[in-house]
Every structure is written in C-alpha cells, then in structure tokens.
Coordinates of C-alpha atoms in Angstrom, one line a residue:
M1 CA -76.8 -80.0 -115.3
D2 CA -78.5 -76.0 -113.9
R3 CA -76.6 -73.8 -117.1
D4 CA -75.1 -71.6 -114.8
R5 CA -73.3 -73.7 -112.9
S6 CA -71.3 -74.3 -116.2
A7 CA -68.6 -71.7 -116.1
E8 CA -65.7 -72.4 -113.7
P9 CA -66.4 -70.5 -110.5
S10 CA -63.7 -69.0 -110.2
T11 CA -64.1 -67.6 -114.1
A12 CA -67.6 -67.0 -113.8
P13 CA -69.2 -63.3 -113.2
L14 CA -69.3 -62.4 -109.4
F15 CA -73.6 -62.9 -110.2
L16 CA -73.2 -66.1 -111.6
R17 CA -71.4 -67.6 -108.6
P18 CA -73.2 -69.7 -106.2
G19 CA -74.4 -68.1 -103.5
T20 CA -74.6 -64.3 -104.8
M21 CA -78.4 -64.9 -106.8
E22 CA -79.2 -65.4 -102.7
T23 CA -78.0 -63.8 -100.3
L24 CA -79.2 -61.0 -103.3
A25 CA -82.7 -62.0 -103.1
C26 CA -82.2 -62.2 -99.2
A27 CA -81.0 -58.3 -99.2
V28 CA -83.4 -57.3 -101.0
A29 CA -86.2 -59.2 -98.7
A30 CA -84.4 -57.1 -95.4
L31 CA -84.3 -54.4 -97.2
V32 CA -87.4 -53.6 -97.9
Y33 CA -88.5 -54.6 -94.6
S34 CA -85.6 -52.4 -93.4
G35 CA -88.6 -49.7 -92.2
T36 CA -90.5 -51.7 -90.0
L37 CA -87.3 -51.7 -87.1
G38 CA -89.6 -48.8 -85.9
F39 CA -92.9 -49.4 -85.9
G40 CA -94.2 -50.0 -82.8
F41 CA -97.2 -53.3 -81.0
V42 CA -100.4 -53.0 -82.9
Y43 CA -103.2 -54.6 -82.6
D44 CA -103.6 -57.6 -81.3
D45 CA -99.9 -57.8 -80.8
V46 CA -100.9 -56.4 -76.4
L47 CA -103.5 -58.3 -76.0
Q48 CA -101.2 -61.6 -77.5
I49 CA -98.0 -61.1 -76.4
F50 CA -98.4 -59.2 -73.0
K51 CA -101.4 -59.7 -72.5
S52 CA -101.3 -63.1 -72.3
P53 CA -99.8 -65.1 -69.2
A54 CA -98.6 -68.3 -71.8
L55 CA -96.0 -65.6 -72.7
R56 CA -95.0 -64.1 -69.5
E57 CA -93.3 -68.0 -67.8
W58 CA -92.0 -70.9 -68.7
R59 CA -94.3 -73.2 -67.1
Y60 CA -97.3 -72.2 -69.8
L61 CA -94.8 -74.3 -71.7
P62 CA -97.3 -77.7 -72.0
Q63 CA -100.3 -76.0 -72.1
Y64 CA -98.7 -74.8 -75.7
F65 CA -99.4 -78.7 -76.5
T66 CA -102.5 -79.2 -75.2
S67 CA -104.8 -76.1 -76.2
H68 CA -105.1 -73.6 -78.4
V69 CA -103.6 -70.1 -79.0
L70 CA -105.5 -68.1 -76.6
A71 CA -106.4 -70.4 -74.0
A72 CA -104.5 -69.1 -71.1
L73 CA -106.7 -66.3 -72.0
Y74 CA -109.6 -67.5 -72.0
P75 CA -108.9 -70.6 -70.6
G76 CA -113.4 -71.6 -70.8
A77 CA -113.7 -70.6 -74.6
G78 CA -113.3 -72.8 -76.8
G79 CA -111.0 -72.1 -80.2
N80 CA -109.8 -72.9 -83.7
Y81 CA -106.4 -72.9 -83.8
Y82 CA -103.2 -74.9 -82.1
R83 CA -100.2 -74.0 -83.0
P84 CA -98.0 -74.6 -80.2
L85 CA -94.9 -73.1 -82.2
L86 CA -95.8 -70.2 -82.8
L87 CA -96.7 -69.6 -78.9
L88 CA -93.2 -71.1 -78.9
W89 CA -91.6 -68.0 -80.9
L90 CA -93.6 -65.7 -79.6
R91 CA -92.3 -66.5 -75.5
L92 CA -88.8 -67.0 -77.0
N93 CA -89.4 -63.7 -79.0
F94 CA -90.8 -62.1 -75.6
V95 CA -87.6 -63.2 -73.1
L96 CA -85.2 -62.3 -75.8
F97 CA -87.0 -58.4 -76.4
G98 CA -89.3 -57.9 -74.1
P99 CA -91.1 -54.4 -73.9
Q100 CA -89.0 -53.3 -77.0
P101 CA -90.3 -53.8 -80.9
A102 CA -87.5 -53.4 -83.1
G103 CA -86.0 -56.8 -81.7
W104 CA -89.6 -58.5 -82.7
H105 CA -89.9 -56.6 -86.3
A106 CA -86.5 -57.5 -86.6
A107 CA -86.6 -61.4 -85.7
T108 CA -90.0 -61.5 -88.3
V109 CA -88.5 -60.0 -91.5
L110 CA -84.9 -62.3 -91.0
C111 CA -88.0 -64.6 -90.8
H112 CA -89.5 -63.9 -94.2
V113 CA -85.3 -63.0 -95.3
L114 CA -85.2 -67.0 -95.0
A115 CA -88.1 -67.9 -96.4
T116 CA -86.9 -66.4 -99.4
Y117 CA -83.8 -67.5 -99.6
L118 CA -86.1 -71.3 -99.0
V119 CA -88.5 -70.0 -102.1
F120 CA -85.2 -69.6 -104.1
R121 CA -84.4 -73.1 -103.5
V122 CA -88.0 -74.8 -104.1
A123 CA -88.0 -73.2 -107.9
E124 CA -83.7 -73.9 -107.7
Q125 CA -85.3 -77.3 -107.6
V126 CA -88.1 -77.2 -109.2
A127 CA -87.2 -75.0 -112.5
D128 CA -83.1 -76.3 -112.3
D129 CA -82.1 -72.9 -113.1
R130 CA -80.6 -70.5 -110.3
M131 CA -82.2 -67.4 -113.3
I132 CA -85.8 -68.7 -112.8
A133 CA -85.2 -69.3 -109.3
F134 CA -83.7 -65.7 -108.3
S135 CA -86.5 -64.4 -110.5
A136 CA -89.2 -66.6 -108.0
A137 CA -87.0 -65.7 -104.6
T138 CA -87.1 -61.6 -106.0
L139 CA -90.6 -61.0 -106.5
F140 CA -91.8 -63.0 -103.9
A141 CA -89.2 -60.4 -101.0
V142 CA -91.2 -57.4 -102.9
H143 CA -94.4 -58.7 -103.0
P144 CA -96.4 -56.4 -101.3
V145 CA -99.5 -58.6 -99.7
H146 CA -96.7 -59.9 -97.6
I147 CA -96.5 -56.8 -95.5
E148 CA -99.1 -57.5 -93.1
S149 CA -97.4 -61.2 -92.6
V150 CA -93.7 -58.9 -91.8
A151 CA -95.0 -55.7 -90.3
W152 CA -97.7 -56.9 -88.5
I153 CA -95.5 -58.8 -85.0
S154 CA -98.5 -60.8 -84.4
G155 CA -98.5 -61.4 -88.1
V156 CA -96.0 -64.1 -88.1
S157 CA -97.4 -67.0 -88.2
D158 CA -97.7 -67.2 -92.2
P159 CA -93.8 -66.1 -93.1
L160 CA -93.6 -68.8 -89.4
M161 CA -95.2 -72.4 -91.0
S162 CA -94.1 -71.4 -94.7
C163 CA -90.6 -71.8 -93.1
F164 CA -91.4 -75.6 -92.0
F165 CA -93.2 -76.2 -95.3
L166 CA -91.1 -74.6 -97.5
G167 CA -87.9 -76.8 -96.2
S168 CA -90.0 -79.8 -95.9
L169 CA -90.0 -79.0 -99.2
S170 CA -86.3 -78.7 -100.0
A171 CA -86.1 -81.7 -98.1
F172 CA -87.4 -83.9 -99.2
F173 CA -86.2 -82.6 -103.8
D174 CA -83.0 -84.0 -102.0
W175 CA -84.0 -86.9 -100.8
R176 CA -85.5 -87.5 -104.2
K177 CA -82.6 -86.8 -105.5
S178 CA -79.6 -88.0 -103.4
A179 CA -81.3 -91.2 -102.3
K180 CA -80.2 -90.7 -98.8
L181 CA -82.1 -91.4 -95.8
G182 CA -80.9 -87.8 -93.7
P183 CA -82.7 -85.1 -96.1
A184 CA -86.3 -87.8 -95.6
V185 CA -86.7 -87.9 -91.8
Y186 CA -85.5 -84.2 -92.0
S187 CA -88.4 -83.3 -94.3
L188 CA -91.8 -85.2 -92.5
I189 CA -89.6 -83.3 -88.9
L190 CA -90.1 -80.0 -90.7
F191 CA -93.5 -81.3 -92.4
G192 CA -94.3 -81.3 -87.8
F193 CA -92.9 -78.4 -87.4
A194 CA -94.8 -76.3 -89.9
L195 CA -98.8 -78.1 -89.0
L196 CA -97.6 -77.1 -85.5
S197 CA -97.0 -73.6 -86.5
K198 CA -100.0 -73.4 -88.3
E199 CA -103.1 -75.7 -89.6
T200 CA -102.5 -74.9 -93.9
A201 CA -99.5 -76.9 -94.0
V202 CA -101.8 -79.7 -94.0
V203 CA -102.5 -79.8 -97.7
L204 CA -97.7 -80.5 -97.8
P205 CA -98.7 -84.0 -99.0
A206 CA -102.0 -82.8 -101.5
L207 CA -98.0 -80.6 -103.3
I208 CA -96.3 -83.5 -102.6
F209 CA -97.9 -86.1 -104.8
V210 CA -98.5 -83.2 -107.5
A211 CA -94.8 -82.8 -107.9
M212 CA -94.6 -86.2 -107.9
V213 CA -97.9 -86.8 -110.8
V214 CA -96.2 -84.3 -112.5
D215 CA -92.5 -84.7 -112.5
G216 CA -91.5 -85.9 -116.2
R217 CA -87.8 -86.8 -115.1
A218 CA -88.6 -88.1 -112.0
T219 CA -91.0 -90.7 -113.5
A220 CA -89.5 -90.8 -117.4
A221 CA -89.3 -94.5 -116.9
V222 CA -92.7 -95.3 -115.9
E223 CA -95.1 -96.6 -118.5
T224 CA -98.7 -95.7 -117.0
G225 CA -100.7 -93.0 -115.7
T226 CA -101.8 -95.2 -113.6
R227 CA -98.2 -96.3 -112.2
R228 CA -97.4 -92.4 -111.9
V229 CA -100.7 -91.5 -110.2
W230 CA -99.6 -95.2 -107.3
L231 CA -95.8 -93.2 -107.3
S232 CA -96.6 -90.8 -106.6
M233 CA -99.4 -91.8 -103.7
R234 CA -96.7 -93.8 -102.1
E235 CA -93.9 -90.7 -102.0
S236 CA -97.0 -88.6 -100.2
A237 CA -98.2 -91.4 -97.9
R238 CA -96.0 -90.8 -94.9
Y239 CA -96.8 -86.9 -95.2
V240 CA -100.4 -88.5 -95.3
L241 CA -99.2 -90.4 -91.5
V242 CA -98.0 -87.3 -89.9
A243 CA -100.7 -85.2 -91.0
I244 CA -103.2 -88.4 -89.5
V245 CA -100.6 -87.9 -85.9
Y246 CA -101.2 -84.3 -86.0
L247 CA -105.1 -84.3 -87.0
A248 CA -104.7 -86.5 -83.7
V249 CA -103.3 -84.4 -81.7
R250 CA -105.3 -80.9 -82.7
F251 CA -108.2 -82.9 -81.7
R252 CA -107.3 -84.0 -78.5
A253 CA -106.5 -80.5 -77.6
L254 CA -109.1 -77.9 -79.0
H255 CA -112.0 -80.5 -78.5
G256 CA -112.9 -81.0 -82.5
F257 CA -111.2 -80.2 -85.4
S258 CA -112.9 -77.0 -86.1
H259 CA -115.5 -74.4 -84.0
P260 CA -117.4 -72.6 -86.3
A261 CA -117.2 -69.1 -84.9
I262 CA -119.9 -67.3 -87.0
S263 CA -123.7 -69.5 -87.7
L264 CA -123.7 -69.5 -91.1
S265 CA -125.3 -72.3 -93.8
W266 CA -123.2 -73.3 -96.5
T267 CA -124.9 -71.5 -98.9
Q268 CA -123.9 -69.2 -97.8
V269 CA -120.5 -70.1 -98.1
F270 CA -120.5 -70.5 -101.5
L271 CA -122.2 -67.9 -102.4
T272 CA -119.4 -65.6 -100.7
W273 CA -116.9 -68.1 -102.8
P274 CA -116.3 -67.1 -105.9
A275 CA -115.4 -62.7 -104.5
V276 CA -113.0 -64.5 -102.0
L277 CA -111.6 -65.8 -104.8
W278 CA -111.0 -63.2 -106.6
F279 CA -110.1 -61.3 -104.0
Y280 CA -106.8 -63.5 -103.3
A281 CA -106.8 -63.3 -107.5
R282 CA -107.0 -59.4 -107.8
H283 CA -104.3 -59.2 -104.4
L284 CA -101.7 -61.9 -106.1
L285 CA -102.0 -59.4 -109.4
L286 CA -102.5 -55.5 -108.4
P287 CA -101.5 -55.5 -105.0
I288 CA -103.3 -51.6 -104.3
G289 CA -105.1 -50.2 -101.6
L290 CA -104.2 -53.1 -99.2
S291 CA -105.1 -53.5 -96.0
E292 CA -106.0 -55.4 -92.8
F293 CA -109.6 -54.0 -93.5
Y294 CA -111.8 -55.4 -96.4
S295 CA -115.7 -54.0 -97.2
L296 CA -117.1 -58.5 -98.4
N297 CA -119.9 -60.0 -96.6
Y298 CA -121.4 -62.9 -96.7
L299 CA -124.0 -63.6 -99.3
D300 CA -127.2 -65.1 -98.6
H301 CA -128.2 -64.8 -102.4
A302 CA -126.3 -64.6 -105.8
T303 CA -126.2 -60.8 -106.6
G304 CA -124.8 -60.0 -110.2
R305 CA -122.1 -57.7 -108.3
G306 CA -120.8 -59.9 -104.9
F307 CA -121.4 -63.5 -107.5
W308 CA -122.1 -63.1 -110.5
L309 CA -119.8 -60.6 -111.2
P310 CA -116.7 -62.2 -109.3
L311 CA -117.6 -65.6 -111.4
A312 CA -117.3 -64.1 -114.3
M313 CA -114.4 -62.7 -113.8
L314 CA -112.5 -65.7 -112.2
T315 CA -114.0 -67.8 -114.9
L316 CA -111.7 -65.8 -117.5
L317 CA -108.8 -65.2 -115.1
L318 CA -109.2 -69.0 -115.0
L319 CA -109.5 -69.9 -118.7
A320 CA -106.1 -67.4 -119.2
S321 CA -104.4 -69.4 -117.3
W322 CA -104.6 -72.6 -118.1
L323 CA -104.3 -71.0 -122.6
W324 CA -101.0 -69.7 -121.1
I325 CA -99.8 -72.5 -119.1
R326 CA -100.1 -74.6 -121.4
T327 CA -97.4 -72.6 -123.8
L328 CA -94.8 -72.5 -121.2
P329 CA -92.6 -75.4 -121.9
Q330 CA -91.5 -76.5 -118.2
R331 CA -95.1 -78.1 -117.6
S332 CA -93.8 -80.0 -114.6
A333 CA -92.5 -76.6 -112.5
V334 CA -95.3 -74.6 -113.7
W335 CA -98.0 -77.1 -112.9
F336 CA -96.1 -77.6 -109.2
A337 CA -96.3 -73.5 -109.3
T338 CA -100.2 -73.7 -110.0
A339 CA -100.7 -76.3 -107.4
L340 CA -98.5 -74.2 -104.7
V341 CA -100.4 -71.1 -105.3
I342 CA -104.1 -73.3 -105.8
L343 CA -103.2 -76.0 -102.1
P344 CA -102.7 -73.9 -99.2
M345 CA -105.7 -70.8 -100.3
L346 CA -108.2 -74.5 -99.8
P347 CA -108.3 -74.5 -95.8
V348 CA -109.0 -71.1 -96.3
L349 CA -112.1 -71.5 -97.7
D350 CA -114.1 -72.6 -94.6
L351 CA -115.6 -69.3 -94.1
R352 CA -117.4 -70.8 -90.8
S353 CA -114.3 -71.0 -89.2
L354 CA -113.0 -67.1 -89.7
T355 CA -114.6 -64.3 -87.1
V356 CA -117.6 -62.5 -88.9
G357 CA -115.8 -59.5 -91.1
D358 CA -112.5 -61.1 -91.2
I359 CA -112.8 -63.6 -93.8
V360 CA -110.8 -61.9 -95.9
H361 CA -106.9 -60.5 -95.4
D362 CA -103.6 -60.6 -97.4
R363 CA -101.4 -62.8 -95.0
Y364 CA -103.3 -66.1 -96.6
L365 CA -101.3 -64.9 -99.4
Y366 CA -97.5 -65.4 -98.2
L367 CA -97.0 -69.1 -99.0
P368 CA -99.4 -69.2 -102.4
S369 CA -97.6 -65.9 -103.1
A370 CA -94.6 -68.3 -103.5
G371 CA -95.9 -70.5 -107.2
F372 CA -97.1 -67.5 -108.4
A373 CA -93.6 -66.1 -107.9
L374 CA -92.8 -69.0 -109.3
L375 CA -95.4 -69.0 -112.1
V376 CA -93.5 -65.5 -112.9
A377 CA -90.4 -66.2 -113.3
L378 CA -90.7 -69.1 -115.0
S379 CA -93.3 -67.0 -117.7
I380 CA -91.0 -64.3 -118.2
A381 CA -88.2 -66.7 -118.9
A382 CA -90.6 -68.5 -121.1
L383 CA -91.2 -65.3 -122.2
A384 CA -87.6 -64.7 -122.8
Q385 CA -86.8 -67.8 -125.4
R386 CA -89.1 -66.3 -128.3
L387 CA -86.7 -63.9 -128.0
P388 CA -83.9 -63.0 -130.4
E389 CA -80.1 -64.2 -129.1
R390 CA -78.7 -60.9 -128.1
R391 CA -82.2 -59.6 -126.1
R392 CA -82.6 -63.3 -123.9
I393 CA -80.8 -61.6 -121.7
L394 CA -81.9 -57.6 -121.1
V395 CA -85.6 -58.4 -122.0
P396 CA -86.3 -60.5 -119.1
T397 CA -83.5 -58.8 -116.7
A398 CA -85.2 -55.2 -117.2
L399 CA -89.3 -56.9 -117.2
I400 CA -88.2 -58.4 -113.3
G401 CA -86.2 -55.3 -112.9
V402 CA -89.3 -53.4 -112.9
L403 CA -91.6 -55.2 -111.7
S404 CA -88.8 -55.7 -108.7
L405 CA -89.3 -52.4 -108.5
L406 CA -93.0 -51.3 -108.8
F407 CA -93.2 -54.6 -105.7
A408 CA -91.0 -52.9 -103.3
V409 CA -92.1 -48.9 -103.8
L410 CA -95.1 -50.4 -103.0
T411 CA -94.5 -52.0 -100.0
V412 CA -92.1 -49.7 -98.4
T413 CA -95.7 -46.8 -98.7
E414 CA -98.2 -49.0 -98.3
Q415 CA -96.7 -51.3 -94.7
R416 CA -96.8 -47.4 -93.2
Q417 CA -99.9 -48.0 -92.6
W418 CA -98.6 -50.7 -90.0
V419 CA -95.8 -47.7 -87.4
N420 CA -98.6 -47.6 -84.9
D421 CA -102.6 -48.8 -84.2
I422 CA -104.1 -44.9 -84.7
F423 CA -102.1 -45.5 -88.3
L424 CA -103.8 -48.6 -88.9
Y425 CA -107.5 -48.1 -88.1
T426 CA -107.4 -45.3 -89.7
R427 CA -106.6 -46.3 -93.2
G428 CA -109.4 -49.6 -92.2
A429 CA -112.0 -47.0 -91.6
E430 CA -111.4 -45.8 -95.0
S431 CA -111.8 -49.3 -96.7
A432 CA -113.7 -51.0 -94.6
P433 CA -116.4 -47.4 -93.9
D434 CA -119.4 -50.4 -92.2
N435 CA -116.8 -51.7 -90.3
L436 CA -118.4 -50.7 -86.4
T437 CA -115.0 -53.1 -84.9
V438 CA -112.3 -51.3 -86.9
R439 CA -114.3 -47.9 -86.0
D440 CA -113.5 -49.3 -82.3
N441 CA -110.8 -50.6 -82.3
L442 CA -109.9 -46.5 -84.1
A443 CA -111.1 -44.7 -80.4
N444 CA -109.0 -47.9 -78.9
A445 CA -106.4 -46.4 -79.7
L446 CA -107.1 -42.5 -80.2
L447 CA -107.6 -43.6 -75.9
A448 CA -104.9 -44.8 -75.5
A449 CA -102.9 -41.7 -77.0
N450 CA -104.1 -39.7 -74.8
Q451 CA -107.2 -38.0 -77.0
P452 CA -110.6 -39.2 -74.9
N453 CA -112.1 -36.3 -76.8
R454 CA -111.8 -38.3 -79.7
A455 CA -112.1 -41.7 -78.3
I456 CA -115.6 -40.8 -77.1
P457 CA -118.0 -39.7 -80.0
L458 CA -116.0 -42.2 -81.7
Y459 CA -117.2 -44.8 -79.6
L460 CA -121.7 -43.0 -79.3
E461 CA -121.1 -43.0 -83.3
V462 CA -120.3 -46.6 -83.2
L463 CA -123.4 -47.5 -80.3
M464 CA -125.6 -45.2 -82.7
R465 CA -125.3 -47.2 -85.8
D466 CA -125.7 -51.1 -83.5
P467 CA -126.4 -49.6 -79.7
N468 CA -125.6 -53.6 -79.0
F469 CA -122.4 -53.4 -80.0
W470 CA -120.8 -54.8 -76.8
R471 CA -117.3 -54.3 -78.2
S472 CA -117.9 -50.2 -77.5
N473 CA -120.3 -50.5 -74.6
Y474 CA -117.2 -52.0 -72.6
N475 CA -115.3 -49.9 -74.1
L476 CA -116.8 -46.8 -74.0
G477 CA -117.7 -48.0 -70.2
F478 CA -113.7 -47.7 -69.6
A479 CA -113.4 -44.5 -71.6
Y480 CA -115.4 -43.3 -68.4
Y481 CA -113.5 -44.7 -65.7
E482 CA -109.9 -43.7 -67.3
T483 CA -110.9 -40.6 -68.0
G484 CA -112.6 -39.5 -63.8
N485 CA -116.1 -39.7 -64.6
P486 CA -117.4 -43.2 -62.5
A487 CA -121.7 -42.9 -63.2
A488 CA -121.1 -42.4 -66.9
A489 CA -119.1 -45.6 -66.8
E490 CA -122.2 -47.7 -65.1
P491 CA -124.4 -47.8 -67.5
F492 CA -122.3 -49.1 -70.4
F493 CA -121.0 -51.7 -68.0
Q494 CA -123.7 -53.2 -67.0
R495 CA -125.4 -53.0 -70.4
A496 CA -122.0 -54.7 -71.9
I497 CA -123.0 -57.2 -69.3
M498 CA -126.3 -58.3 -70.5
I499 CA -125.2 -58.4 -74.4
D500 CA -122.4 -60.8 -73.3
S501 CA -121.8 -62.2 -69.7
S502 CA -118.7 -63.9 -70.4
D503 CA -115.9 -61.5 -70.7
P504 CA -114.6 -61.8 -67.1
D505 CA -113.1 -57.8 -67.2
E506 CA -116.7 -56.0 -67.7
Y507 CA -117.0 -57.1 -64.2
I508 CA -113.8 -56.6 -62.9
Y509 CA -114.0 -53.0 -63.8
L510 CA -117.3 -52.6 -62.7
A511 CA -116.2 -53.0 -59.7
L512 CA -114.2 -50.8 -59.5
V513 CA -116.7 -48.2 -61.0
D514 CA -119.0 -49.3 -57.9
L515 CA -116.2 -49.0 -55.7
Q516 CA -115.4 -45.4 -56.6
L517 CA -119.5 -44.6 -56.7
K518 CA -119.1 -46.2 -53.2
K519 CA -122.0 -49.6 -53.7
F520 CA -119.3 -51.8 -51.5
S521 CA -121.4 -54.5 -51.4
D522 CA -121.5 -54.7 -55.6
A523 CA -118.0 -54.1 -56.5
D524 CA -118.1 -57.4 -53.4
Q525 CA -120.1 -58.6 -55.6
R526 CA -118.6 -57.7 -59.2
A527 CA -115.7 -59.1 -58.2
R528 CA -116.8 -62.3 -57.3
Q529 CA -118.0 -62.5 -60.0
A530 CA -114.8 -62.1 -62.5
I531 CA -112.7 -65.0 -60.5
T532 CA -115.2 -67.0 -60.8
R533 CA -115.4 -66.8 -64.4
N534 CA -111.0 -66.4 -64.8
P535 CA -109.7 -67.4 -61.6
H536 CA -106.3 -67.1 -62.8
A537 CA -106.3 -63.2 -64.0
R538 CA -103.5 -60.5 -62.6
G539 CA -105.4 -57.6 -60.5
Y540 CA -109.4 -59.6 -59.9
Y541 CA -107.7 -60.1 -56.7
F542 CA -106.6 -57.5 -55.8
V543 CA -110.3 -56.3 -56.5
L544 CA -111.6 -58.0 -54.1
G545 CA -109.5 -57.0 -51.5
L546 CA -110.5 -53.8 -52.1
T547 CA -113.4 -54.7 -52.0
C548 CA -113.3 -55.9 -48.8
K549 CA -111.5 -53.4 -47.0
S550 CA -114.0 -50.6 -47.9
Q551 CA -116.5 -52.9 -46.0
G552 CA -114.2 -53.7 -43.3
D553 CA -114.1 -56.8 -43.8
L554 CA -110.3 -56.9 -43.1
R555 CA -110.0 -60.6 -43.2
A556 CA -110.6 -61.3 -46.6
A557 CA -108.7 -58.7 -47.6
I558 CA -105.6 -59.9 -46.3
E559 CA -106.2 -63.0 -47.7
A560 CA -107.5 -61.9 -51.0
F561 CA -104.0 -60.5 -51.1
N562 CA -102.0 -62.8 -50.2
T563 CA -103.7 -65.0 -53.5
E564 CA -103.1 -62.4 -55.7
L565 CA -99.0 -62.2 -54.5
A566 CA -99.5 -66.2 -54.7
L567 CA -100.7 -65.9 -58.2
H568 CA -98.6 -62.4 -59.5
P569 CA -96.0 -61.5 -56.7
D570 CA -94.8 -59.0 -58.9
N571 CA -97.7 -57.3 -58.3
T572 CA -96.6 -54.5 -56.1
A573 CA -100.3 -52.1 -55.3
A574 CA -101.1 -55.5 -53.7
A575 CA -98.0 -55.5 -52.1
A576 CA -98.6 -52.4 -51.0
E577 CA -101.9 -53.0 -49.4
L578 CA -101.0 -56.0 -48.2
Q579 CA -98.1 -54.5 -46.5
K580 CA -100.8 -51.4 -44.8
L581 CA -102.9 -54.1 -43.6
E582 CA -99.8 -56.1 -42.1
G583 CA -100.1 -55.1 -38.2
T584 CA -103.9 -54.3 -38.3
A585 CA -106.4 -56.5 -35.5
T586 CA -108.4 -58.6 -38.1
R587 CA -111.9 -58.6 -37.1
P588 CA -114.7 -59.9 -38.7
H589 CA -116.9 -58.1 -40.4
P590 CA -120.3 -57.2 -38.4

C-alpha cells in the first residue's frame, strides 16, 4: 500500500490528502507558463495555421488521415510527418480561437498541465510512492527544456503525443492491477491516438516490454528469466499489432516510411551521433542558454571537438549513471525511468529525415524529461533514506524545492524569447551565428514589423555569404516588391526561380512585379506557371485575372475571377474586380 495513504483522509495533513499533490503540481505547471498567454504567433505558426487551407475548412478532414502534415500547403511535395490528430487539434483551436493567440496558448498550456498530471499518475504507479510522484511531476512541470513545446503554439505536437502516450501507460498499469478489460482497451486506443499525434510514440511497446521485464512485483512468481521475457513479450504484443497497423497506414499516406530530407551518408550520421546525444544530455542536466536554433553540424570525419570529446563525456556520464543507478533501492522503477529517457530519443537519431541545420531541438526532450524527472525524484528519495530520521523529510523537500525553483526561474526568463519573431530570431542569431536561415527569418520578422531599412541589409548579408541561398533571394525580391521597388525585386525573383523552380509563390510574385513593370505577357506566363504548380492556391487566379485584364482579354479575366471565387468565395478583391467587369462587352483579344 502507498505509505502516504496510511493515514485517514480526515486526519492526514492537507498536503498528504488525495488530490492535493496532483493539484499542486498541475498548478505549478500552469503558473510558470501563464506569461505565454500574452505571446503572439511565431516561427512556423503563420505558415502552418493561417496559410494552410487544411485548417480553414472541415472538408479537408479526410486529408488529415491520408497525407502528410503540410500536404494542403505543398500538394506536390513529399513529407515525413504523418500527424492527423495534430492537424485536428490545430483545426479545433482555429475554430475556437481564430486569430487570437491567447486562446491557442491557453490550450497548449492546458495540454502541458494534463501531461504533468499524467507524469504524476505514471510515477505513482511505478514507484508506489506519492511523494516521489509529486517530486517527479513538479520537476517535469518546470523543466526549461519544455519551453519550445509549450511557449510555441506549433510545438504542441510533443505535449499532445505525450498526453496520449502517458495516458496509455497509466491505463496499462491500471489493467495490470485490476485485470479488467476496460483499462486494456482504453490503453490501446490511447496508444493509437499517440501514434496519430507524433511518430515518437512508436516506442511504447518497447517501454511496456521493459516495464514488465523489470517489474519484480508482477513477475515474482516467475522462476526463469526466459519465462519472464516471454510473458513481457506477450504483454507488449498487442501494442506491437497496433503499431504495425499504424505503420501500414503511414506507409500508404506518405508513400514510404521515410524520405531523406538531406543527402547524408550513414557514416556522417554515426559520426554526428555523439555530439547530438551529448547535447541532449547537457540540456537535461543543465538547461541554460536555450534557443530554437543551435550550431551543431554534421561530421565527415572524427574530429577531437566534434566526435571524441562528446563521446568521452557521454561515456563518463553513462558510467557514473550506471554506478549510481545500481545503488538505488527501487530497481524496477529506476530501470523503467531510464528506459523512458532513452527509448523516445531513438527516433530522433534518424538525422537524414531532419531538415538541414535543424538536427537538434529541445522539444525532442519533452517525453524523455518525464523519465529524467522520475530518476531525480527516485534519487532524492533514496538519499533521504540514508539520512538521520529527523532529516528524512526536510532535506529531500528542500532539494526538490530548490531545484524546482531554479528550473521555474529559468523557464519564466528563457520563455521570453518566444514573445514574437524578432525576439526569437535575435536569440537564434546569437546561438547559431552561421545559420543563414535564422538571419533570413530575422529579416522577415523585421520586414513584417515595417522595418525594411533593417531587413534588406540582412538579406544582402546572407546573399553575400551564399548568393544561391534560395530563401533570401525570394524574400529580398518580396521585400523590394512590398516597398514599391519592382525593378529591384525582379532579378531576385528570377534568381530564386533559377535556384529552385518548384515553389509556386515565386512565380505569382514575379507576375505581380511584371504587371507593375507593364510586362503583361511575361506576367500572364508567370501566373499560369504558378497555377500549374498549385491550382488551388488562394489569389493565384485573381492575379491571372489581372494579367488577362491588362492585356484586354476581358472574357478570360472574368473566367479567372470566377474561378478564384469558386475556390475562395471570401476573396473580396476578386469579387470587386468581377463586379467592375460585369456588364462590359467581352471580346477576344486581338
């Protein structure tokens, strides 16, 4: 029996009564992120939420389950992310909150609060100790590595997946205790939801296998290790079947399990792993200097600083952790927590599926940090048992309190970089000075804040470093277009098309530039090229209508404006142009 429940609820101190610890941990989780309610939409939020037609209309709902996350934005492109429940979450938020970021942030914070509660539940079931569960949940609630996942609206995929993942684990432990069918079915359903939220959940069967193998209470009657492994495999088999069904559906939707985002040899991947793993270990242990962007590059050969030093530090850390873990009394809980740290990190090691310069992120530590928090809580509880009786409550309480307070202060201060794009990319330019994408994004943020005098020099700086950097060619062309300088914009759009001809927007903006320069035939050609690449994009047929009108082909212009309104009935500019042309005698272009 849980030692903290030995007292009668009516006579036990308030802190020890059922519900108090969970409520307090959840309140802490909400409190440290309450400031995010004043943050705006940043980074990929505008792209994923407001530029994606998939979140604007319910008719896209079937597509959530049959294609990748950005299929509505890039219908002809492949993708590695099959997350239909993430899209459904974003769609529901769009319906509820629209363009008001406070509601979106509140929903994300509530998701983190739920995850904190589930960490408490799982820790309590594994350790059979409410104080350990409270310590683990509180540390999880305030750990700074969660900032990216909670302060950034589009980073909600990890908290969302973790809620289903931890909920499935908790239901599994309930089923093991009660042997009732309900929790078993509930656990499998939640596992399916976790898989449909983010791919990382696929490690749950392995975690359940580990939990069963190391659970001395559940397997005390098993005489041989082989028999114990067999029973553990049987328990995890149903989860493996769910994972197989998911992988089949994912394979069909993505036309493959994974599509390499970069040409990277496995030798480069292996050489880069020590630096990646050491990065995550450091951020779990010492979460300072956090950012969305980090300077960590692929290795072509084993360098001292890039390969051997991280490998040596990892080896020392693993050795020290092994020696320490062997001294802890709750062996099954310790090994479960260790597996919870390690297993969710394995999918992240597929570096070839990640974007160039984007191979490490704190958000990948969201679920593993639950295992880390449980390990810390178990360690402090073990330390308390070695102290004189009069200090067994005071010392661990003080340790948890100081560590939680330190993490909370770091979380509150470090999350400020997510207030807006300028703050975010300014920090990113400091933490990753060689990342050209960050500087390009900072210039975009400055341009959006009506500071073109600061944005344009940044674009030019990027192009001085790399003249073939597509993003800055395109964005500089857009900056000149927005500031009324079409002649300066034209060569940059043209160069962007030469570098990468797949993006339809570069054609449509070049069409608008050509219209201003009175190159009507060129504008018409560019508009049609854009439509060929994305026939359903908002505004494309409107621009085609303008090019047809400029060439005197009013019948074609009316047809284009009607097509635009059929696709996007709320396009008031197309409706106004059509109204002007209605009643005008149309004639073929001479």
